[in-house]
Amino acid sequence: MAIPSAPSRFSLLVPKTHFTCFRCQWSAHRRASTAPRGIDDVVPDSSLLTPEPSLDIVQAWDPVQRSKNRRKQLPPSRYKFRPPRYYRGPLHPHQPPPVSAPNSREFIPGPFSLPRLQQTYTSTLAPDLLSLLYTHQPPGTLPGPVGQRLRSWDDSSPYHKNRGLRPPKGRPTLPLLRRPITFRNIPRLEKIVVHHVIRDASKRDSSYLHVAGMVLQAITNVRATVSRAKHHISNFGMVKNKTPMAVSAELRGEDMYYFLSKVVDVVMPRIKEYKGVSGGSGDGSGNLAFGLQASAVGTFPEVEVNYDAVDVIVCTTATNDRDARVLLSSMGIPFHGKHLN
């Protein structure tokens, strides 16, 4: 036999009828209508046997009038589906939902598939790269001193006095410092940019621009963007920020892995006497670039016609060219010549 629970102090002061509402009584009625027979013999005090509400209660229920009778109305944002446009700090009462929420302004649906190259990187290549590039340092080891990265003057001229240090040889900026590779910063692909310069776009009509954009969109699955001239050169008919010069497509996520696997598995094996990517094609910060001739572009299954040469820039999270080459070599891209770091 069920033991009735002791009534609370608040329930003794307020009548029980104040706690009931139409929604609770209707849900209890539905449960009672679907309750199995004979339950009153087992549990006589069950809430499944609550009788249905009377017709007067059903007709008197008015949710609109009930909301108007509130002492303090709810804020208008309570009824809005879209989140606020601007983020106004963590203490503001209206906070935007997370990016993963479908009602977020920054929500991007997907991923809808898992590329084979990405799955291979997660399951096989990432552990192998960690084994190759890992350098063990005991806990509490302080980083070693960093040498002088800027060059000093040799004082061969009196004008060298009180001058600032010179930039590194061969480049105007300092290269990135290499951090010890751990499981937190294994080199990975960040983005791929496919670039194509249109020589006749400034002299003739815009048909060259449309065809180049269609070709890039076909082989990359990303809509191409137009790059315009940065300088004004009257001899070549170039007007700054107006004359179209090139088209480019920036690939991330699934499109990036699909494009790279297509280049490695389909395009490069069809190039005759292909040596590979030059070992000195990096910028010293983990970004490598290589070009595909017109005959190589024609080997893409979406084009199958010799159109024109394109440039491919692969951006990685590595901080030097050596780690970036190890990453791309594990994905199947060959390298030849002297490797520069």
CSV table of C-alpha atoms in Angstrom, one decimal:
chain,number,residue,atom,x,y,z
A,1,MET,CA,0.0,0.0,0.0
A,2,ALA,CA,1.3,3.4,-1.0
A,3,ILE,CA,2.3,5.7,1.9
A,4,PRO,CA,0.9,9.2,1.3
A,5,SER,CA,3.5,12.0,1.5
A,6,ALA,CA,3.3,14.6,4.2
A,7,PRO,CA,1.8,17.9,3.0
A,8,SER,CA,4.2,20.8,2.8
A,9,ARG,CA,3.8,24.0,4.9
A,10,PHE,CA,3.0,26.1,1.7
A,11,SER,CA,0.3,23.7,0.6
A,12,LEU,CA,-1.5,24.0,3.9
A,13,LEU,CA,-1.7,27.7,3.6
A,14,VAL,CA,-2.8,27.9,-0.1
A,15,PRO,CA,-5.8,25.9,-1.4
A,16,LYS,CA,-5.0,23.1,-3.7
A,17,THR,CA,-7.2,24.5,-6.5
A,18,HIS,CA,-4.7,27.3,-7.0
A,19,PHE,CA,-2.0,24.9,-8.3
A,20,THR,CA,-4.1,23.3,-10.9
A,21,CYS,CA,-4.4,24.6,-14.5
A,22,PHE,CA,-6.0,23.4,-17.6
A,23,ARG,CA,-2.8,22.0,-19.1
A,24,CYS,CA,-2.1,19.9,-16.0
A,25,GLN,CA,-5.6,18.6,-15.8
A,26,TRP,CA,-5.8,17.8,-19.5
A,27,SER,CA,-2.5,15.9,-19.4
A,28,ALA,CA,-3.7,14.0,-16.3
A,29,HIS,CA,-7.0,13.2,-18.2
A,30,ARG,CA,-5.0,11.8,-21.1
A,31,ARG,CA,-2.9,9.7,-18.8
A,32,ALA,CA,-6.0,8.4,-17.0
A,33,SER,CA,-7.7,7.5,-20.3
A,34,THR,CA,-4.7,5.4,-21.4
A,35,ALA,CA,-4.1,3.9,-18.0
A,36,PRO,CA,-4.4,0.1,-17.8
A,37,ARG,CA,-7.4,-1.4,-16.1
A,38,GLY,CA,-7.1,-2.5,-12.6
A,39,ILE,CA,-4.6,0.1,-11.6
A,40,ASP,CA,-6.9,1.4,-8.9
A,41,ASP,CA,-6.6,-1.9,-7.1
A,42,VAL,CA,-2.8,-1.6,-7.1
A,43,VAL,CA,-2.3,2.1,-6.6
A,44,PRO,CA,-5.5,3.7,-5.3
A,45,ASP,CA,-3.9,7.2,-4.9
A,46,SER,CA,-2.4,7.4,-8.5
A,47,SER,CA,-2.6,10.6,-10.4
A,48,LEU,CA,-3.5,8.7,-13.5
A,49,LEU,CA,-7.1,8.5,-12.2
A,50,THR,CA,-7.6,12.2,-12.0
A,51,PRO,CA,-11.0,13.1,-13.5
A,52,GLU,CA,-11.1,15.3,-16.6
A,53,PRO,CA,-11.7,19.1,-16.2
A,54,SER,CA,-15.2,20.4,-16.4
A,55,LEU,CA,-16.6,22.3,-19.3
A,56,ASP,CA,-16.6,25.6,-17.4
A,57,ILE,CA,-12.8,25.4,-16.9
A,58,VAL,CA,-12.2,24.6,-20.5
A,59,GLN,CA,-14.3,27.6,-21.7
A,60,ALA,CA,-12.8,30.0,-19.2
A,61,TRP,CA,-9.2,29.3,-20.2
A,62,ASP,CA,-7.9,32.3,-22.1
A,63,PRO,CA,-4.1,32.3,-22.5
A,64,VAL,CA,-4.0,35.8,-24.1
A,65,GLN,CA,-5.9,37.4,-21.3
A,66,ARG,CA,-3.7,35.5,-18.8
A,67,SER,CA,-0.6,37.0,-20.3
A,68,LYS,CA,-2.1,40.5,-20.2
A,69,ASN,CA,-2.9,40.2,-16.5
A,70,ARG,CA,0.8,39.7,-15.7
A,71,ARG,CA,2.1,42.4,-13.4
A,72,LYS,CA,5.4,42.6,-15.4
A,73,GLN,CA,5.3,41.8,-19.1
A,74,LEU,CA,8.0,39.6,-20.6
A,75,PRO,CA,10.7,41.4,-22.7
A,76,PRO,CA,10.1,41.6,-26.4
A,77,SER,CA,13.2,39.6,-27.1
A,78,ARG,CA,11.5,36.6,-25.4
A,79,TYR,CA,9.3,36.2,-28.5
A,80,LYS,CA,12.0,36.8,-31.1
A,81,PHE,CA,13.5,33.9,-32.9
A,82,ARG,CA,16.7,35.6,-34.2
A,83,PRO,CA,19.4,36.4,-31.7
A,84,PRO,CA,20.8,40.0,-31.1
A,85,ARG,CA,23.0,41.3,-33.9
A,86,TYR,CA,25.8,42.5,-31.7
A,87,TYR,CA,27.5,41.0,-28.8
A,88,ARG,CA,27.3,43.4,-25.9
A,89,GLY,CA,29.4,41.6,-23.2
A,90,PRO,CA,28.9,38.7,-20.9
A,91,LEU,CA,26.8,40.6,-18.4
A,92,HIS,CA,24.1,41.7,-21.0
A,93,PRO,CA,20.8,40.0,-20.4
A,94,HIS,CA,20.4,39.1,-24.1
A,95,GLN,CA,23.2,36.7,-25.0
A,96,PRO,CA,23.7,35.2,-28.5
A,97,PRO,CA,23.3,31.5,-28.9
A,98,PRO,CA,26.4,29.3,-29.6
A,99,VAL,CA,27.6,29.1,-33.1
A,100,SER,CA,26.5,25.5,-33.3
A,101,ALA,CA,22.8,26.4,-32.7
A,102,PRO,CA,20.7,26.6,-35.8
A,103,ASN,CA,19.2,30.0,-34.8
A,104,SER,CA,22.6,31.6,-34.5
A,105,ARG,CA,23.5,34.2,-37.1
A,106,GLU,CA,26.9,32.6,-37.6
A,107,PHE,CA,25.6,29.1,-37.9
A,108,ILE,CA,27.0,27.1,-40.9
A,109,PRO,CA,25.3,23.8,-41.6
A,110,GLY,CA,27.4,20.7,-42.0
A,111,PRO,CA,29.6,18.8,-42.3
A,112,PHE,CA,27.5,16.5,-44.4
A,113,SER,CA,30.2,14.0,-45.2
A,114,LEU,CA,33.7,12.9,-44.0
A,115,PRO,CA,36.3,13.1,-46.7
A,116,ARG,CA,38.6,10.1,-46.9
A,117,LEU,CA,41.7,12.2,-46.7
A,118,GLN,CA,40.5,14.0,-43.5
A,119,GLN,CA,39.6,10.6,-42.0
A,120,THR,CA,43.0,9.3,-42.8
A,121,TYR,CA,44.7,12.3,-41.3
A,122,THR,CA,42.7,11.9,-38.1
A,123,SER,CA,43.2,8.2,-37.7
A,124,THR,CA,46.7,7.7,-39.1
A,125,LEU,CA,48.7,10.7,-40.2
A,126,ALA,CA,48.3,12.8,-37.1
A,127,PRO,CA,49.7,10.1,-34.8
A,128,ASP,CA,52.5,9.5,-37.2
A,129,LEU,CA,53.4,13.2,-37.4
A,130,LEU,CA,53.4,13.5,-33.7
A,131,SER,CA,55.9,10.6,-33.5
A,132,LEU,CA,58.1,12.1,-36.1
A,133,LEU,CA,58.1,15.7,-34.9
A,134,TYR,CA,57.8,15.2,-31.1
A,135,THR,CA,60.6,16.4,-28.9
A,136,HIS,CA,60.3,15.3,-25.3
A,137,GLN,CA,60.9,17.9,-22.6
A,138,PRO,CA,60.5,17.0,-18.9
A,139,PRO,CA,57.9,19.0,-17.0
A,140,GLY,CA,59.3,22.2,-15.6
A,141,THR,CA,61.9,22.6,-18.3
A,142,LEU,CA,62.4,26.3,-19.1
A,143,PRO,CA,62.7,27.3,-22.8
A,144,GLY,CA,66.2,27.9,-24.0
A,145,PRO,CA,67.5,31.4,-24.8
A,146,VAL,CA,66.6,32.8,-28.3
A,147,GLY,CA,69.5,34.1,-30.2
A,148,GLN,CA,69.7,37.5,-31.9
A,149,ARG,CA,67.3,37.3,-34.9
A,150,LEU,CA,68.1,40.7,-36.4
A,151,ARG,CA,71.5,41.4,-38.0
A,152,SER,CA,73.8,44.1,-36.8
A,153,TRP,CA,75.8,46.4,-39.0
A,154,ASP,CA,79.6,45.8,-39.6
A,155,ASP,CA,80.6,49.4,-38.8
A,156,SER,CA,82.3,49.7,-42.2
A,157,SER,CA,80.8,53.1,-42.7
A,158,PRO,CA,80.4,56.0,-40.3
A,159,TYR,CA,76.7,56.1,-41.3
A,160,HIS,CA,76.2,52.7,-39.6
A,161,LYS,CA,76.4,54.1,-36.1
A,162,ASN,CA,73.2,54.4,-34.1
A,163,ARG,CA,71.2,52.5,-36.7
A,164,GLY,CA,68.7,49.9,-35.9
A,165,LEU,CA,69.3,46.3,-36.6
A,166,ARG,CA,68.9,45.0,-40.1
A,167,PRO,CA,66.1,42.5,-41.1
A,168,PRO,CA,67.1,38.9,-41.7
A,169,LYS,CA,68.9,38.1,-44.9
A,170,GLY,CA,66.7,37.3,-47.9
A,171,ARG,CA,63.4,38.4,-46.4
A,172,PRO,CA,61.8,41.6,-45.0
A,173,THR,CA,60.2,40.0,-42.0
A,174,LEU,CA,61.2,37.7,-39.3
A,175,PRO,CA,60.2,34.0,-39.6
A,176,LEU,CA,57.9,32.4,-37.1
A,177,LEU,CA,59.4,30.7,-34.0
A,178,ARG,CA,58.9,26.9,-33.9
A,179,ARG,CA,57.1,25.7,-30.9
A,180,PRO,CA,57.7,22.2,-29.6
A,181,ILE,CA,55.2,19.8,-31.3
A,182,THR,CA,52.7,18.2,-28.9
A,183,PHE,CA,49.3,16.7,-29.3
A,184,ARG,CA,47.8,20.2,-29.1
A,185,ASN,CA,49.6,21.7,-32.2
A,186,ILE,CA,50.1,18.9,-34.7
A,187,PRO,CA,50.5,20.4,-38.1
A,188,ARG,CA,47.3,20.3,-40.2
A,189,LEU,CA,45.8,21.9,-43.2
A,190,GLU,CA,44.2,25.3,-42.7
A,191,LYS,CA,43.1,26.4,-46.1
A,192,ILE,CA,43.9,26.1,-49.8
A,193,VAL,CA,43.7,29.1,-52.2
A,194,VAL,CA,43.5,28.5,-56.0
A,195,HIS,CA,44.5,31.5,-57.9
A,196,HIS,CA,44.4,32.3,-61.7
A,197,VAL,CA,45.7,35.5,-63.3
A,198,ILE,CA,43.7,36.6,-66.4
A,199,ARG,CA,46.0,38.4,-68.8
A,200,ASP,CA,43.4,39.7,-71.2
A,201,ALA,CA,40.8,40.7,-68.7
A,202,SER,CA,41.8,44.4,-68.6
A,203,LYS,CA,42.1,44.8,-72.4
A,204,ARG,CA,38.9,43.0,-73.6
A,205,ASP,CA,35.4,42.2,-72.4
A,206,SER,CA,34.5,40.4,-69.2
A,207,SER,CA,33.9,37.1,-70.9
A,208,TYR,CA,37.4,35.9,-69.8
A,209,LEU,CA,36.5,36.7,-66.3
A,210,HIS,CA,33.3,34.7,-66.3
A,211,VAL,CA,35.0,31.7,-68.0
A,212,ALA,CA,37.8,31.7,-65.5
A,213,GLY,CA,35.4,31.9,-62.6
A,214,MET,CA,33.3,29.0,-64.0
A,215,VAL,CA,36.4,26.8,-64.4
A,216,LEU,CA,37.6,27.5,-60.8
A,217,GLN,CA,34.1,26.9,-59.4
A,218,ALA,CA,34.0,23.6,-61.3
A,219,ILE,CA,37.2,22.2,-60.0
A,220,THR,CA,37.0,23.6,-56.5
A,221,ASN,CA,33.2,23.6,-55.7
A,222,VAL,CA,33.6,27.1,-54.3
A,223,ARG,CA,32.5,30.3,-55.9
A,224,ALA,CA,35.4,32.4,-57.2
A,225,THR,CA,36.1,36.0,-56.2
A,226,VAL,CA,37.5,38.7,-58.4
A,227,SER,CA,40.8,40.4,-57.5
A,228,ARG,CA,41.3,43.9,-58.9
A,229,ALA,CA,44.5,45.9,-59.6
A,230,LYS,CA,46.2,47.4,-56.6
A,231,HIS,CA,48.2,50.0,-58.5
A,232,HIS,CA,47.5,52.4,-61.3
A,233,ILE,CA,49.5,51.7,-64.5
A,234,SER,CA,48.4,53.6,-67.5
A,235,ASN,CA,50.6,51.8,-70.0
A,236,PHE,CA,48.8,48.5,-69.3
A,237,GLY,CA,45.4,50.1,-68.9
A,238,MET,CA,45.2,49.3,-65.2
A,239,VAL,CA,43.1,51.4,-62.9
A,240,LYS,CA,43.5,51.0,-59.1
A,241,ASN,CA,40.7,49.0,-57.4
A,242,LYS,CA,38.7,48.9,-60.7
A,243,THR,CA,40.5,46.8,-63.3
A,244,PRO,CA,39.9,43.0,-62.8
A,245,MET,CA,43.1,41.1,-62.9
A,246,ALA,CA,42.6,37.6,-61.4
A,247,VAL,CA,40.1,35.2,-59.8
A,248,SER,CA,40.7,33.1,-56.7
A,249,ALA,CA,38.8,30.6,-54.7
A,250,GLU,CA,39.4,29.9,-51.0
A,251,LEU,CA,38.8,26.4,-49.8
A,252,ARG,CA,38.2,25.2,-46.3
A,253,GLY,CA,36.8,22.1,-44.6
A,254,GLU,CA,35.4,19.4,-46.8
A,255,ASP,CA,36.1,21.2,-50.1
A,256,MET,CA,39.7,21.6,-49.1
A,257,TYR,CA,40.3,17.9,-48.5
A,258,TYR,CA,38.3,16.9,-51.6
A,259,PHE,CA,40.3,19.2,-53.8
A,260,LEU,CA,43.7,18.1,-52.4
A,261,SER,CA,42.8,14.4,-52.7
A,262,LYS,CA,41.7,15.0,-56.3
A,263,VAL,CA,45.0,16.7,-57.1
A,264,VAL,CA,47.1,13.9,-55.5
A,265,ASP,CA,45.1,10.9,-56.9
A,266,VAL,CA,43.9,12.1,-60.3
A,267,VAL,CA,45.8,15.1,-61.6
A,268,MET,CA,49.5,14.5,-60.6
A,269,PRO,CA,49.6,10.9,-61.8
A,270,ARG,CA,48.5,12.0,-65.3
A,271,ILE,CA,51.3,14.6,-65.7
A,272,LYS,CA,54.1,13.2,-67.8
A,273,GLU,CA,57.6,13.2,-66.2
A,274,TYR,CA,56.3,15.0,-63.2
A,275,LYS,CA,59.1,15.5,-60.7
A,276,GLY,CA,57.0,17.0,-57.9
A,277,VAL,CA,56.8,20.2,-56.1
A,278,SER,CA,59.9,22.3,-55.6
A,279,GLY,CA,61.5,21.9,-52.2
A,280,GLY,CA,62.0,25.7,-51.9
A,281,SER,CA,58.5,26.7,-52.7
A,282,GLY,CA,57.6,27.7,-49.1
A,283,ASP,CA,57.5,31.1,-47.6
A,284,GLY,CA,59.3,30.1,-44.4
A,285,SER,CA,56.1,30.2,-42.3
A,286,GLY,CA,54.5,26.8,-43.2
A,287,ASN,CA,52.8,27.8,-46.5
A,288,LEU,CA,53.7,26.0,-49.7
A,289,ALA,CA,52.7,26.9,-53.3
A,290,PHE,CA,52.9,25.0,-56.6
A,291,GLY,CA,51.5,25.6,-60.1
A,292,LEU,CA,49.5,23.4,-62.5
A,293,GLN,CA,50.0,23.9,-66.2
A,294,ALA,CA,47.2,24.1,-68.7
A,295,SER,CA,47.6,20.4,-69.6
A,296,ALA,CA,47.4,19.5,-65.9
A,297,VAL,CA,44.2,21.6,-65.5
A,298,GLY,CA,42.7,19.6,-68.3
A,299,THR,CA,43.1,16.4,-66.3
A,300,PHE,CA,40.5,17.5,-63.8
A,301,PRO,CA,37.4,15.3,-64.4
A,302,GLU,CA,35.1,18.4,-64.1
A,303,VAL,CA,36.9,20.3,-66.9
A,304,GLU,CA,38.7,17.9,-69.3
A,305,VAL,CA,40.0,20.7,-71.5
A,306,ASN,CA,43.3,22.5,-71.6
A,307,TYR,CA,42.2,25.9,-70.2
A,308,ASP,CA,45.1,27.8,-68.5
A,309,ALA,CA,47.6,27.4,-65.7
A,310,VAL,CA,46.5,28.0,-62.1
A,311,ASP,CA,48.4,28.5,-58.9
A,312,VAL,CA,47.7,26.5,-55.7
A,313,ILE,CA,48.7,27.9,-52.3
A,314,VAL,CA,48.4,25.4,-49.4
A,315,CYS,CA,48.3,27.1,-46.0
A,316,THR,CA,49.1,24.9,-42.9
A,317,THR,CA,49.3,25.5,-39.2
A,318,ALA,CA,53.0,24.7,-39.2
A,319,THR,CA,55.5,27.5,-38.4
A,320,ASN,CA,58.2,26.4,-40.8
A,321,ASP,CA,58.5,24.8,-44.3
A,322,ARG,CA,60.0,21.5,-42.9
A,323,ASP,CA,56.9,20.6,-40.9
A,324,ALA,CA,54.7,21.7,-43.8
A,325,ARG,CA,56.6,19.4,-46.2
A,326,VAL,CA,56.3,16.5,-43.8
A,327,LEU,CA,52.6,17.0,-43.6
A,328,LEU,CA,52.0,17.3,-47.4
A,329,SER,CA,54.4,14.4,-48.1
A,330,SER,CA,52.3,12.2,-45.8
A,331,MET,CA,49.3,13.1,-47.9
A,332,GLY,CA,51.0,12.1,-51.2
A,333,ILE,CA,52.5,15.2,-52.6
A,334,PRO,CA,56.1,14.6,-53.9
A,335,PHE,CA,58.9,17.1,-53.5
A,336,HIS,CA,62.1,17.4,-55.5
A,337,GLY,CA,65.3,19.5,-55.4
A,338,LYS,CA,66.9,21.2,-52.5
A,339,HIS,CA,64.7,21.5,-49.4
A,340,LEU,CA,64.9,25.0,-47.9
A,341,ASN,CA,63.7,25.8,-44.4
